[in-house]
Amino acid sequence: MVLPGHRHVFGSDPKQLICRDMLKYLLLLHCCLHISARNSLNDDLLSPYPLHSKHGPSHSHRQVRDCQPVIDGGMKTVYGHFTFISNPLRSFSVLEPGGPGGCSKNLTATVEETIKYGNCIVAQNGGYFSMDTGSCIGNIVSDRKLVQSAKGIQNAQFGIKADGTLIFGYLSEEQVLETENPFVQLLSGVVWLLRNGTVYINQSKAAECDKTQTTGDFDHFINVISARTAVGHDRDGRLILFHVDGQTEDRGLNLWEVANFLKDQGVINAVNLDGGGSATLVINGTLSNYPSDHCTYDPMWRCPRSISTVVCVHEPFCDPPDCSGHGQCVLGECQCTDFWIGPACSVLSCGPLNCNAHGNCTEGGCVCDQGWIGTDCNISCVQGHYGHYGEGCTKKCPCQNNSTCNHIDGSCQCSDGYTGLHCEEVCPLGFYGAGCQRACQCVNQCYCHHVTGSCNITEEPRLSELSSKVGQCMETLLCTSLKNTQHSETAVNIFTPWTWVILTCTLGFLLVISAAFNLKQVSQTRVRQIDSKYSYHQLLEVNGNMEVAGMLDPWDANQDGT
C-alpha cells in the first residue's frame, strides 16, 4: 500500500533482507533432510578388493588362464601346415627311403634326399621305422608296387586303391594282397585319430599294438605333446596332410588335440603318422619346418632326421605315365607330339580328312598312295600334274599318241586307232577304232583308216608292214568272204591279183628261211660227230671176274689204225 506523501518499497530494509535469505536456507535444508531419509547408509559393504584400491587382480592374463581347470582343452599356439590334394590317385605317392628298394636295404634318408626320386612339390615323413636297424615297419605299397606286408599286424592304415578309393582303418593280409582293384599306395601309421568324423583314439588304443612307437608306454605316446604328422580326408574327397612343429614334452600337440583340431577343420577320417624328431616338411625341395633333433656336428643347431618312407605330393601322373611314348606329361595331361592325339596320345590322326582314304596316316603325316599327292592326299596326278604318275607323281607317263595315262600305275589307255603297251602302234591291218576291236569293212582290201575305219585313204600301207601282217589281214578277209558267200548265190572271187602277189611272196620267203635253217642244222650235226669222244665202262660177267685190257681207254675217231 502506498500512502500519500510517502514513497517506500517493502523489503528494502537490510534486516528484512537477511531474514528473507535465512528463511530460504531453512526451507532448502528441510527439503534435503526429507529426501536423504530414503537412501541406504552403505554400512554393509562386500567388495572383492580393498576399498580405494584398483579393481581387478594384480596377475597377468596368462597367469589368470593358467589358474583355470582345463575342461574342453586350453588355448595354445603351435605352428603347422595343411596340404590339400584334389586328385590323390594321380598326385600322391608313397616313396621308399633313398629311392626304390630302400626298404629292402634298411635304408634311412632325409626327406630332402628321398624326394629327388619323386619330383615332389610337398613332402612329409611317412610311416614308422626301427630306430635300431632302420627297417621299414608296416604295410607299404609304393606306386603300385608291394614293397612289404606287415603279415597281418594291426595298426591304422592309409591307402589308395586303383579306382581312387581312399582307405582308412585296419586291414587283413588278404585285403593288402588283393589283386582285383589293388592298392596303388599304402602305408601304416599308429592310432586311428578320426573315424567318420568322430574321435577314435580310445578304440584305437584298445586295438593297436604298442610296439611300433618308441616314445614309451602307449598312453604316454598319446598324451604327450610333441611334433605330429597325420593324413586324412574331408567330405569333398580331398586328401589332407597335416604337420605341426614341436618337441616332445616341451611344445606341440598331443593326439587328442590333433584329433579335435582336425575334426574342427572338417576332416572325416585321419591316421597318425610318425612324429617327434621325424616330423619333417619340405616344400619345393626346401626344408620348411623347425626340426626338433639336434645336429650331430654341433648340438647348438637343429637338423632333420633320416627317416623311412615319405608321403609325396607331385604333379599329376598321366595315364599311362609316358603318354604311350608319343608325348610329354604336363600337369597330368599328355601333350602329344606329331600327329598323335587322345588323352593317352595313342591315336594317330591326320586331320578331319585323314588322308582322304588315299594314303596312310603316320607320325609324320599322310603318306599318300601312288598317284596321289597333297597334305591330305586329295590331289591326283592327273589334276595339275598331267603326264606323271606313281608315288609323289614323280614318274613320267610313257603313253604316246595322246593316250591317257593311269595316275596310279602308269598304264596306258590308248586312243582310238592305237595299241601296244605304250600305245605306240597303230591298229593291225583290218582293224580300227577303240582298242582296235572293230574290223574294216572295205571291199576288196583288208586295210582301212586305223582311227575312223574309212576305206578312202590316200596312203597305202608299206610293203614291209603288209608282209608282217598279211596273215592276220588275210584271215580276216577270208572269214568275212566265207561269211558273205554263205548268204550269196553268186560266185565271189576271194583273191584279187594284188592278194595273190602278196601270198606268193610270203610263201616264197618262208620257203627260203626254212631251207636255210635246215642246212644249218645238218652242218652242226656233222661237226659234233667228228669231234666227239666216247668212253666205255667195264662189263662184268655174272661171276664178276672178267677184265679186258684196254677196255677202259677212250676211243678217238681220229686215232690211227681205227
Coordinates of C-alpha atoms in Angstrom, one line a residue:
M1 CA 0.0 0.0 0.0
V2 CA 1.3 3.4 -0.9
L3 CA 0.4 6.3 1.4
P4 CA 0.0 9.8 0.0
G5 CA 3.1 11.9 0.6
H6 CA 5.3 8.7 1.2
R7 CA 7.4 6.8 -1.4
H8 CA 8.6 3.5 0.3
V9 CA 9.1 -0.1 -1.1
F10 CA 8.7 -3.3 1.1
G11 CA 11.9 -5.2 1.8
S12 CA 14.3 -2.6 1.1
D13 CA 15.5 -2.7 4.8
P14 CA 18.8 -4.7 5.2
K15 CA 17.4 -6.6 8.2
Q16 CA 14.5 -7.7 6.3
L17 CA 16.7 -9.0 3.5
I18 CA 18.8 -11.1 5.9
C19 CA 15.7 -12.6 7.4
R20 CA 14.4 -13.5 4.0
D21 CA 17.7 -15.3 3.0
M22 CA 17.7 -17.3 6.2
L23 CA 14.1 -18.4 5.5
K24 CA 15.2 -19.7 2.1
Y25 CA 18.1 -21.7 3.6
L26 CA 15.8 -23.2 6.2
L27 CA 13.3 -24.3 3.6
L28 CA 16.1 -25.9 1.4
L29 CA 17.6 -27.8 4.4
H30 CA 14.2 -29.2 5.2
C31 CA 13.8 -30.5 1.7
C32 CA 17.2 -32.1 1.7
L33 CA 16.7 -33.8 5.0
H34 CA 13.4 -35.1 3.8
I35 CA 14.9 -36.7 0.6
S36 CA 18.0 -38.3 2.2
A37 CA 16.0 -40.1 4.8
R38 CA 15.1 -42.8 1.9
N39 CA 18.7 -44.0 1.0
S40 CA 21.0 -46.8 2.5
L41 CA 23.8 -45.9 4.9
N42 CA 26.1 -48.2 2.9
D43 CA 27.3 -49.8 6.1
D44 CA 27.3 -53.4 4.9
L45 CA 29.9 -53.4 2.1
L46 CA 31.1 -56.6 0.4
S47 CA 33.9 -55.8 -2.0
P48 CA 36.2 -58.3 -3.7
Y49 CA 39.1 -56.0 -3.4
P50 CA 40.2 -53.5 -0.7
L51 CA 38.4 -50.1 -0.6
H52 CA 40.1 -47.3 -2.5
S53 CA 42.2 -49.9 -4.4
K54 CA 42.3 -50.7 -8.2
H55 CA 39.6 -53.1 -9.2
G56 CA 40.7 -56.5 -10.5
P57 CA 43.6 -58.9 -9.8
S58 CA 47.2 -57.9 -10.0
H59 CA 48.0 -61.0 -12.1
S60 CA 48.7 -61.0 -15.8
H61 CA 46.2 -62.5 -18.3
R62 CA 48.5 -65.6 -18.8
Q63 CA 48.5 -66.2 -15.0
V64 CA 44.8 -66.0 -14.8
R65 CA 44.3 -68.5 -17.7
D66 CA 46.8 -70.9 -16.1
C67 CA 44.7 -70.9 -12.9
Q68 CA 41.7 -72.2 -14.8
P69 CA 41.0 -76.0 -14.9
V70 CA 41.1 -77.5 -18.4
I71 CA 37.7 -78.7 -19.5
D72 CA 37.5 -78.6 -23.3
G73 CA 41.2 -78.0 -23.9
G74 CA 43.2 -74.9 -23.3
M75 CA 44.3 -72.4 -25.8
K76 CA 47.8 -72.7 -27.2
T77 CA 49.8 -71.5 -30.1
V78 CA 51.5 -74.0 -32.4
Y79 CA 53.0 -73.8 -35.9
G80 CA 52.0 -76.2 -38.6
H81 CA 50.8 -76.7 -42.2
F82 CA 47.8 -78.1 -44.1
T83 CA 48.2 -79.5 -47.6
F84 CA 45.1 -80.3 -49.7
I85 CA 45.3 -82.7 -52.7
S86 CA 42.3 -82.8 -55.0
N87 CA 43.3 -85.7 -57.2
P88 CA 45.3 -88.0 -54.9
L89 CA 45.2 -91.0 -57.2
R90 CA 47.4 -89.2 -59.7
S91 CA 49.1 -86.7 -57.4
F92 CA 50.1 -88.6 -54.3
S93 CA 52.8 -91.2 -53.8
V94 CA 54.5 -93.2 -51.0
L95 CA 58.3 -93.2 -51.5
E96 CA 60.8 -95.6 -50.1
P97 CA 63.7 -94.1 -48.3
G98 CA 66.5 -93.1 -50.6
G99 CA 64.6 -94.2 -53.7
P100 CA 63.2 -97.6 -54.9
G101 CA 64.5 -100.6 -53.0
G102 CA 65.3 -98.5 -49.9
C103 CA 63.2 -100.6 -47.5
S104 CA 64.8 -103.9 -48.7
K105 CA 68.2 -102.4 -47.9
N106 CA 67.0 -101.0 -44.5
L107 CA 68.0 -97.5 -45.6
T108 CA 67.1 -94.3 -43.9
A109 CA 67.3 -90.9 -45.6
T110 CA 66.2 -87.3 -45.0
V111 CA 63.0 -86.2 -46.8
E112 CA 65.1 -83.9 -48.9
E113 CA 67.2 -86.8 -50.1
T114 CA 64.3 -89.1 -50.9
I115 CA 62.2 -86.6 -52.8
K116 CA 64.8 -86.4 -55.6
Y117 CA 63.3 -89.6 -56.8
G118 CA 59.7 -88.3 -56.9
N119 CA 59.7 -84.7 -58.1
C120 CA 57.7 -83.8 -55.1
I121 CA 56.2 -80.3 -54.6
V122 CA 55.3 -81.0 -51.0
A123 CA 56.6 -83.9 -48.9
Q124 CA 56.4 -85.1 -45.3
N125 CA 57.7 -88.0 -43.3
G126 CA 55.5 -91.1 -43.6
G127 CA 55.4 -94.4 -41.7
Y128 CA 57.4 -95.7 -38.8
F129 CA 60.7 -97.5 -38.8
S130 CA 63.1 -99.3 -36.5
M131 CA 65.5 -96.9 -34.7
D132 CA 67.9 -99.8 -34.3
T133 CA 68.0 -101.4 -37.7
G134 CA 66.4 -98.7 -40.0
S135 CA 64.0 -101.3 -41.3
C136 CA 60.6 -100.1 -42.5
I137 CA 57.6 -101.0 -40.4
G138 CA 54.1 -102.0 -41.6
N139 CA 52.4 -102.4 -44.9
I140 CA 54.0 -100.4 -47.8
V141 CA 52.8 -100.1 -51.4
S142 CA 54.7 -97.5 -53.5
D143 CA 53.3 -96.6 -56.9
R144 CA 51.5 -99.9 -57.4
K145 CA 54.5 -102.0 -56.1
L146 CA 54.1 -104.0 -53.0
V147 CA 57.2 -103.2 -51.0
Q148 CA 56.4 -105.2 -47.9
S149 CA 53.5 -106.7 -45.9
A150 CA 53.0 -106.4 -42.2
K151 CA 51.8 -110.1 -42.1
G152 CA 48.5 -109.1 -40.6
I153 CA 49.9 -106.9 -37.7
Q154 CA 47.1 -104.4 -37.0
N155 CA 47.9 -100.8 -36.9
A156 CA 45.9 -98.0 -38.5
Q157 CA 46.4 -97.9 -42.3
F158 CA 46.0 -95.4 -45.0
G159 CA 45.9 -96.3 -48.7
I160 CA 44.6 -95.5 -52.2
K161 CA 43.0 -98.2 -54.4
A162 CA 43.4 -98.4 -58.1
D163 CA 39.9 -97.0 -58.6
G164 CA 40.8 -93.9 -56.5
T165 CA 39.1 -95.0 -53.3
L166 CA 40.7 -93.7 -50.1
I167 CA 41.1 -96.4 -47.4
F168 CA 41.5 -95.6 -43.6
G169 CA 41.4 -98.2 -40.9
Y170 CA 42.6 -101.8 -40.2
L171 CA 43.3 -104.3 -43.0
S172 CA 43.8 -108.0 -43.1
E173 CA 46.7 -109.5 -45.0
E174 CA 44.3 -110.7 -47.7
Q175 CA 43.0 -107.2 -48.2
V176 CA 46.5 -105.9 -48.5
L177 CA 47.4 -108.5 -51.2
E178 CA 44.2 -108.2 -53.1
T179 CA 44.8 -108.2 -56.9
E180 CA 41.4 -107.1 -58.0
N181 CA 41.3 -103.3 -57.5
P182 CA 44.7 -103.4 -55.7
F183 CA 46.4 -100.8 -53.6
V184 CA 48.5 -98.3 -55.6
Q185 CA 49.7 -96.5 -52.4
L186 CA 49.7 -97.8 -48.8
L187 CA 51.5 -97.2 -45.5
S188 CA 51.0 -97.9 -41.8
G189 CA 50.5 -95.4 -39.0
V190 CA 49.7 -95.7 -35.3
V191 CA 46.3 -94.6 -33.9
W192 CA 43.2 -94.0 -36.0
L193 CA 42.5 -90.4 -34.9
L194 CA 39.1 -89.8 -36.6
R195 CA 36.6 -92.3 -37.9
N196 CA 33.7 -90.9 -39.8
G197 CA 34.0 -87.6 -38.1
T198 CA 34.3 -89.0 -34.5
V199 CA 37.4 -89.1 -32.3
Y200 CA 38.5 -92.7 -32.3
I201 CA 41.6 -92.7 -30.1
N202 CA 40.2 -94.8 -27.2
Q203 CA 39.1 -97.6 -29.6
S204 CA 42.5 -97.5 -31.4
K205 CA 44.3 -97.6 -28.0
A206 CA 42.5 -100.8 -27.2
A207 CA 43.0 -102.4 -30.6
E208 CA 46.5 -101.5 -31.8
C209 CA 49.9 -102.9 -30.9
D210 CA 52.1 -100.8 -28.7
K211 CA 55.4 -102.0 -30.0
T212 CA 55.5 -99.8 -33.1
Q213 CA 56.2 -96.4 -31.4
T214 CA 59.2 -96.0 -29.2
T215 CA 58.3 -93.0 -27.0
G216 CA 57.3 -95.1 -24.0
D217 CA 54.0 -96.7 -23.0
F218 CA 51.1 -96.2 -25.3
D219 CA 49.2 -93.8 -23.0
H220 CA 52.2 -91.5 -22.8
F221 CA 52.6 -91.7 -26.5
I222 CA 49.0 -90.5 -27.0
N223 CA 49.0 -87.8 -24.3
V224 CA 52.5 -86.2 -24.6
I225 CA 52.8 -83.0 -26.5
S226 CA 55.2 -83.3 -29.4
A227 CA 55.6 -82.6 -33.2
R228 CA 53.0 -84.5 -35.1
T229 CA 52.1 -85.5 -38.6
A230 CA 48.8 -87.0 -39.9
V231 CA 47.0 -87.9 -43.1
G232 CA 43.2 -87.6 -43.6
H233 CA 40.4 -86.6 -46.0
D234 CA 37.4 -84.2 -46.0
R235 CA 33.9 -84.5 -47.2
D236 CA 34.9 -83.3 -50.7
G237 CA 37.3 -86.3 -51.1
R238 CA 40.4 -84.2 -50.8
L239 CA 43.4 -85.8 -49.2
I240 CA 44.8 -83.7 -46.4
L241 CA 48.3 -83.8 -45.0
F242 CA 48.8 -82.2 -41.5
H243 CA 52.1 -81.2 -39.9
V244 CA 52.7 -79.4 -36.6
D245 CA 56.1 -78.4 -35.2
G246 CA 57.1 -79.2 -31.6
Q247 CA 59.4 -81.1 -29.3
T248 CA 58.4 -84.0 -27.0
E249 CA 57.2 -82.8 -23.6
D250 CA 58.0 -79.2 -24.4
R251 CA 55.8 -77.9 -27.3
G252 CA 53.4 -79.2 -29.9
L253 CA 50.2 -81.2 -29.6
N254 CA 49.1 -84.5 -28.1
L255 CA 46.9 -86.8 -30.2
W256 CA 43.7 -85.7 -28.5
E257 CA 44.4 -82.2 -29.5
V258 CA 45.4 -83.3 -33.0
A259 CA 42.2 -85.3 -33.4
N260 CA 39.9 -82.5 -32.2
F261 CA 41.6 -79.8 -34.2
L262 CA 41.3 -81.9 -37.4
K263 CA 37.7 -82.6 -36.6
D264 CA 37.1 -78.8 -36.3
Q265 CA 38.6 -78.3 -39.7
G266 CA 36.1 -80.7 -41.3
V267 CA 38.3 -83.8 -41.6
I268 CA 36.3 -87.0 -41.6
N269 CA 39.0 -89.8 -41.3
A270 CA 42.6 -89.4 -40.2
V271 CA 45.5 -91.6 -39.2
N272 CA 48.5 -90.5 -37.2
L273 CA 51.9 -90.9 -38.8
D274 CA 55.5 -90.8 -37.4
G275 CA 56.2 -87.7 -35.3
G276 CA 58.6 -86.2 -32.8
G277 CA 62.0 -85.7 -34.3
S278 CA 60.9 -87.5 -37.5
A279 CA 58.3 -84.7 -38.3
T280 CA 59.6 -83.0 -41.4
L281 CA 58.0 -80.8 -44.0
V282 CA 59.7 -80.0 -47.4
I283 CA 58.2 -77.6 -49.9
N284 CA 59.7 -77.3 -53.4
G285 CA 62.9 -79.0 -52.2
T286 CA 63.4 -76.7 -49.2
L287 CA 63.1 -77.7 -45.5
S288 CA 60.1 -75.7 -44.3
N289 CA 59.6 -76.6 -40.7
Y290 CA 61.7 -76.4 -37.4
P291 CA 63.1 -79.9 -36.7
S292 CA 63.5 -80.9 -33.0
D293 CA 66.5 -83.1 -33.3
H294 CA 69.9 -81.6 -32.6
C295 CA 72.6 -81.7 -35.2
T296 CA 75.4 -84.3 -34.8
Y297 CA 78.1 -81.9 -35.9
D298 CA 77.0 -79.2 -33.5
P299 CA 74.2 -79.7 -30.9
M300 CA 73.6 -75.9 -30.9
W301 CA 71.7 -76.4 -34.2
R302 CA 68.7 -78.4 -35.2
C303 CA 68.7 -80.9 -38.1
P304 CA 66.1 -83.0 -39.9
R305 CA 66.2 -86.7 -39.1
S306 CA 67.0 -89.5 -41.5
I307 CA 63.7 -91.4 -41.7
S308 CA 61.9 -94.2 -43.6
T309 CA 59.0 -93.7 -46.0
V310 CA 57.9 -90.3 -47.4
V311 CA 54.5 -89.1 -48.5
C312 CA 54.9 -87.0 -51.6
V313 CA 52.6 -84.6 -53.5
H314 CA 53.7 -84.2 -57.1
E315 CA 52.3 -83.1 -60.4
P316 CA 49.5 -85.4 -61.5
F317 CA 50.7 -88.5 -63.3
C318 CA 49.4 -89.1 -66.8
D319 CA 47.8 -92.4 -67.7
P320 CA 49.9 -94.0 -69.0
P321 CA 52.8 -92.1 -67.3
D322 CA 54.9 -92.0 -70.6
C323 CA 51.9 -90.9 -72.7
S324 CA 52.3 -94.1 -74.8
G325 CA 55.7 -92.8 -75.9
H326 CA 54.2 -90.2 -78.1
G327 CA 54.0 -87.1 -75.8
Q328 CA 55.1 -85.4 -72.6
C329 CA 53.1 -85.4 -69.3
V330 CA 52.5 -81.8 -68.2
L331 CA 50.3 -81.2 -65.1
G332 CA 48.6 -84.6 -65.6
E333 CA 47.8 -84.1 -69.2
C334 CA 49.6 -85.6 -72.2
Q335 CA 51.0 -83.1 -74.6
C336 CA 51.1 -85.2 -77.8
T337 CA 53.7 -84.9 -80.5
D338 CA 53.4 -85.0 -84.2
F339 CA 50.0 -86.4 -85.4
W340 CA 49.2 -88.3 -82.2
I341 CA 46.0 -87.4 -80.3
G342 CA 43.9 -88.6 -77.4
P343 CA 44.3 -88.5 -73.6
A344 CA 47.0 -91.2 -73.9
C345 CA 48.5 -90.0 -77.2
S346 CA 47.6 -93.4 -78.6
V347 CA 45.6 -92.4 -81.7
L348 CA 47.1 -91.3 -85.0
S349 CA 45.1 -88.6 -86.7
C350 CA 45.9 -86.6 -89.8
G351 CA 43.1 -84.1 -89.5
P352 CA 39.4 -84.3 -90.3
L353 CA 40.0 -85.6 -93.8
N354 CA 42.5 -88.2 -92.5
C355 CA 44.3 -88.7 -95.9
N356 CA 41.0 -89.0 -97.8
A357 CA 41.3 -92.8 -98.0
H358 CA 44.2 -92.3 -100.5
G359 CA 47.1 -92.8 -98.0
N360 CA 48.2 -93.9 -94.6
C361 CA 48.4 -91.6 -91.6
T362 CA 51.9 -91.8 -89.9
E363 CA 53.7 -89.9 -87.2
G364 CA 55.0 -87.6 -89.9
G365 CA 51.6 -87.0 -91.6
C366 CA 49.9 -88.6 -94.6
V367 CA 52.0 -90.9 -96.8
C368 CA 50.0 -90.9 -100.0
D369 CA 49.3 -93.9 -102.2
Q370 CA 50.7 -93.9 -105.7
G371 CA 49.0 -91.4 -107.9
W372 CA 48.1 -89.0 -105.1
I373 CA 49.8 -86.0 -103.5
G374 CA 49.0 -83.2 -101.1
T375 CA 48.9 -82.7 -97.4
D376 CA 45.7 -84.7 -97.2
C377 CA 46.4 -86.9 -100.3
N378 CA 43.5 -85.1 -102.0
I379 CA 45.2 -84.3 -105.3
S380 CA 45.6 -86.9 -108.0
C381 CA 48.5 -86.8 -110.5
V382 CA 46.1 -86.0 -113.3
Q383 CA 44.9 -82.8 -111.7
G384 CA 47.6 -80.3 -112.3
H385 CA 50.3 -82.9 -112.9
Y386 CA 49.3 -84.3 -116.3
G387 CA 51.8 -86.7 -117.8
H388 CA 53.1 -88.1 -114.5
Y389 CA 52.1 -90.9 -112.2
G390 CA 53.2 -93.1 -109.3
E391 CA 54.5 -92.1 -105.8
G392 CA 54.6 -88.4 -105.4
C393 CA 53.7 -88.0 -109.1
T394 CA 57.4 -88.1 -110.0
K395 CA 57.3 -90.7 -112.8
K396 CA 56.7 -89.5 -116.3
C397 CA 53.9 -91.3 -118.2
P398 CA 55.2 -93.3 -121.2
C399 CA 51.9 -93.2 -123.1
Q400 CA 52.1 -92.0 -126.7
N401 CA 49.7 -90.6 -129.3
N402 CA 47.6 -88.6 -126.9
S403 CA 46.7 -91.7 -124.9
T404 CA 45.5 -91.5 -121.3
C405 CA 47.9 -92.4 -118.5
N406 CA 46.7 -94.0 -115.3
H407 CA 47.9 -91.8 -112.5
I408 CA 48.5 -94.7 -110.1
D409 CA 50.4 -97.3 -112.1
G410 CA 51.2 -95.5 -115.3
S411 CA 49.3 -98.0 -117.5
C412 CA 48.1 -96.6 -120.8
Q413 CA 44.5 -96.2 -122.0
C414 CA 45.1 -96.0 -125.8
S415 CA 43.3 -93.5 -128.0
D416 CA 41.2 -94.8 -130.9
G417 CA 43.3 -96.5 -133.6
Y418 CA 46.3 -97.3 -131.4
T419 CA 47.5 -100.3 -129.4
G420 CA 50.6 -101.6 -127.6
L421 CA 51.9 -101.3 -124.1
H422 CA 52.5 -97.6 -124.5
C423 CA 50.1 -97.1 -127.4
E424 CA 53.0 -96.7 -129.8
E425 CA 51.4 -98.9 -132.6
V426 CA 48.5 -98.3 -134.9
C427 CA 45.8 -100.9 -135.1
P428 CA 46.7 -104.1 -137.1
L429 CA 45.6 -104.3 -140.7
G430 CA 41.9 -104.9 -141.0
F431 CA 41.1 -103.3 -137.6
Y432 CA 40.4 -99.8 -136.4
G433 CA 38.8 -97.8 -133.6
A434 CA 38.8 -98.1 -129.8
G435 CA 41.0 -100.9 -128.7
C436 CA 41.4 -101.9 -132.3
Q437 CA 38.3 -104.1 -131.8
R438 CA 36.4 -103.1 -135.0
A439 CA 37.1 -104.8 -138.3
C440 CA 37.5 -102.9 -141.5
Q441 CA 34.5 -103.1 -143.9
C442 CA 36.3 -102.2 -147.1
V443 CA 35.5 -104.1 -150.4
N444 CA 38.5 -106.0 -151.9
Q445 CA 41.0 -104.6 -149.4
C446 CA 41.8 -105.6 -145.8
Y447 CA 43.1 -102.3 -144.6
C448 CA 41.3 -99.1 -143.6
H449 CA 42.0 -96.0 -141.6
H450 CA 43.1 -97.1 -138.2
V451 CA 41.1 -94.4 -136.3
T452 CA 37.9 -93.9 -138.4
G453 CA 37.7 -97.1 -140.4
S454 CA 37.4 -95.1 -143.6
C455 CA 38.2 -97.1 -146.8
N456 CA 39.1 -93.9 -148.7
I457 CA 42.6 -93.4 -147.6
T458 CA 45.3 -91.6 -149.6
E459 CA 48.3 -93.7 -148.4
E460 CA 48.5 -97.4 -148.8
P461 CA 50.3 -99.5 -146.2
R462 CA 54.0 -100.0 -146.6
L463 CA 55.1 -103.3 -148.2
S464 CA 57.1 -104.3 -145.1
E465 CA 54.0 -103.8 -142.9
L466 CA 51.9 -105.8 -145.3
S467 CA 54.4 -108.6 -145.2
S468 CA 54.4 -108.9 -141.5
K469 CA 50.7 -108.6 -141.0
V470 CA 49.3 -110.2 -144.1
G471 CA 48.4 -113.3 -142.3
Q472 CA 46.1 -111.6 -139.9
C473 CA 44.7 -109.5 -142.7
M474 CA 44.1 -112.5 -144.9
E475 CA 42.5 -114.4 -142.1
T476 CA 40.1 -111.5 -141.5
L477 CA 39.2 -111.2 -145.2
L478 CA 38.8 -114.9 -145.6
C479 CA 36.4 -115.2 -142.7
T480 CA 34.5 -112.2 -144.0
S481 CA 34.3 -113.6 -147.5
L482 CA 33.2 -117.0 -146.4
K483 CA 30.6 -115.5 -144.3
N484 CA 29.4 -113.4 -147.2
T485 CA 29.4 -116.5 -149.5
Q486 CA 27.0 -118.4 -147.3
H487 CA 24.5 -115.6 -147.9
S488 CA 25.0 -115.2 -151.6
E489 CA 24.2 -117.4 -154.6
T490 CA 26.7 -115.6 -156.9
A491 CA 30.4 -116.6 -157.1
V492 CA 32.8 -114.4 -155.4
N493 CA 36.4 -114.1 -156.3
I494 CA 38.1 -114.2 -152.9
F495 CA 41.7 -113.4 -154.0
T496 CA 42.4 -110.3 -156.0
P497 CA 45.6 -110.1 -158.1
W498 CA 47.2 -107.9 -155.5
T499 CA 46.4 -110.5 -152.9
W500 CA 48.0 -113.3 -155.0
V501 CA 51.2 -111.3 -155.2
I502 CA 51.4 -110.9 -151.5
L503 CA 50.6 -114.5 -150.8
T504 CA 53.1 -115.8 -153.3
C505 CA 55.9 -113.6 -152.0
T506 CA 55.2 -114.6 -148.4
L507 CA 55.2 -118.3 -149.2
G508 CA 58.5 -117.9 -151.1
F509 CA 60.1 -116.0 -148.3
L510 CA 59.1 -118.6 -145.8
L511 CA 60.5 -121.4 -148.0
V512 CA 63.9 -119.7 -148.2
I513 CA 64.0 -119.3 -144.5
S514 CA 63.1 -122.9 -143.9
A515 CA 65.8 -124.2 -146.3
A516 CA 68.5 -122.1 -144.7
F517 CA 67.6 -123.3 -141.2
N518 CA 67.7 -127.0 -142.3
L519 CA 71.1 -126.6 -143.9
K520 CA 72.5 -125.0 -140.7
Q521 CA 71.2 -127.9 -138.6
V522 CA 72.8 -130.5 -140.9
S523 CA 76.2 -128.8 -140.8
Q524 CA 76.2 -128.5 -137.0
T525 CA 75.3 -132.2 -136.6
R526 CA 78.3 -133.3 -138.7
V527 CA 80.8 -131.2 -136.8
R528 CA 79.6 -132.7 -133.5
Q529 CA 80.1 -136.3 -134.8
I530 CA 83.6 -135.7 -136.0
D531 CA 84.8 -134.1 -132.7
S532 CA 83.1 -136.4 -130.2
K533 CA 84.9 -138.9 -127.9
Y534 CA 83.3 -141.9 -126.3
S535 CA 84.2 -143.7 -123.1
Y536 CA 83.4 -147.2 -122.2
H537 CA 82.7 -148.8 -118.8
Q538 CA 83.9 -152.2 -117.8
L539 CA 81.4 -155.0 -118.3
L540 CA 81.4 -157.8 -115.7
E541 CA 80.2 -161.3 -116.1
V542 CA 78.0 -162.9 -113.7
N543 CA 80.9 -164.1 -111.6
G544 CA 82.4 -160.5 -111.8
N545 CA 85.9 -161.8 -112.7
M546 CA 86.1 -160.8 -116.4
E547 CA 88.6 -158.0 -117.2
V548 CA 89.5 -156.9 -120.8
A549 CA 92.7 -154.9 -121.3
G550 CA 92.2 -151.6 -122.9
M551 CA 88.5 -151.7 -122.5
L552 CA 88.5 -148.5 -120.3
D553 CA 90.6 -146.5 -122.8
P554 CA 88.6 -143.7 -124.6
W555 CA 88.1 -144.2 -128.3
D556 CA 89.3 -141.4 -130.6
A557 CA 87.7 -141.2 -134.0
N558 CA 90.9 -139.7 -135.5
Q559 CA 93.3 -142.3 -134.0
D560 CA 95.5 -144.1 -136.5
G561 CA 94.7 -147.7 -137.2
T562 CA 91.0 -147.4 -136.4

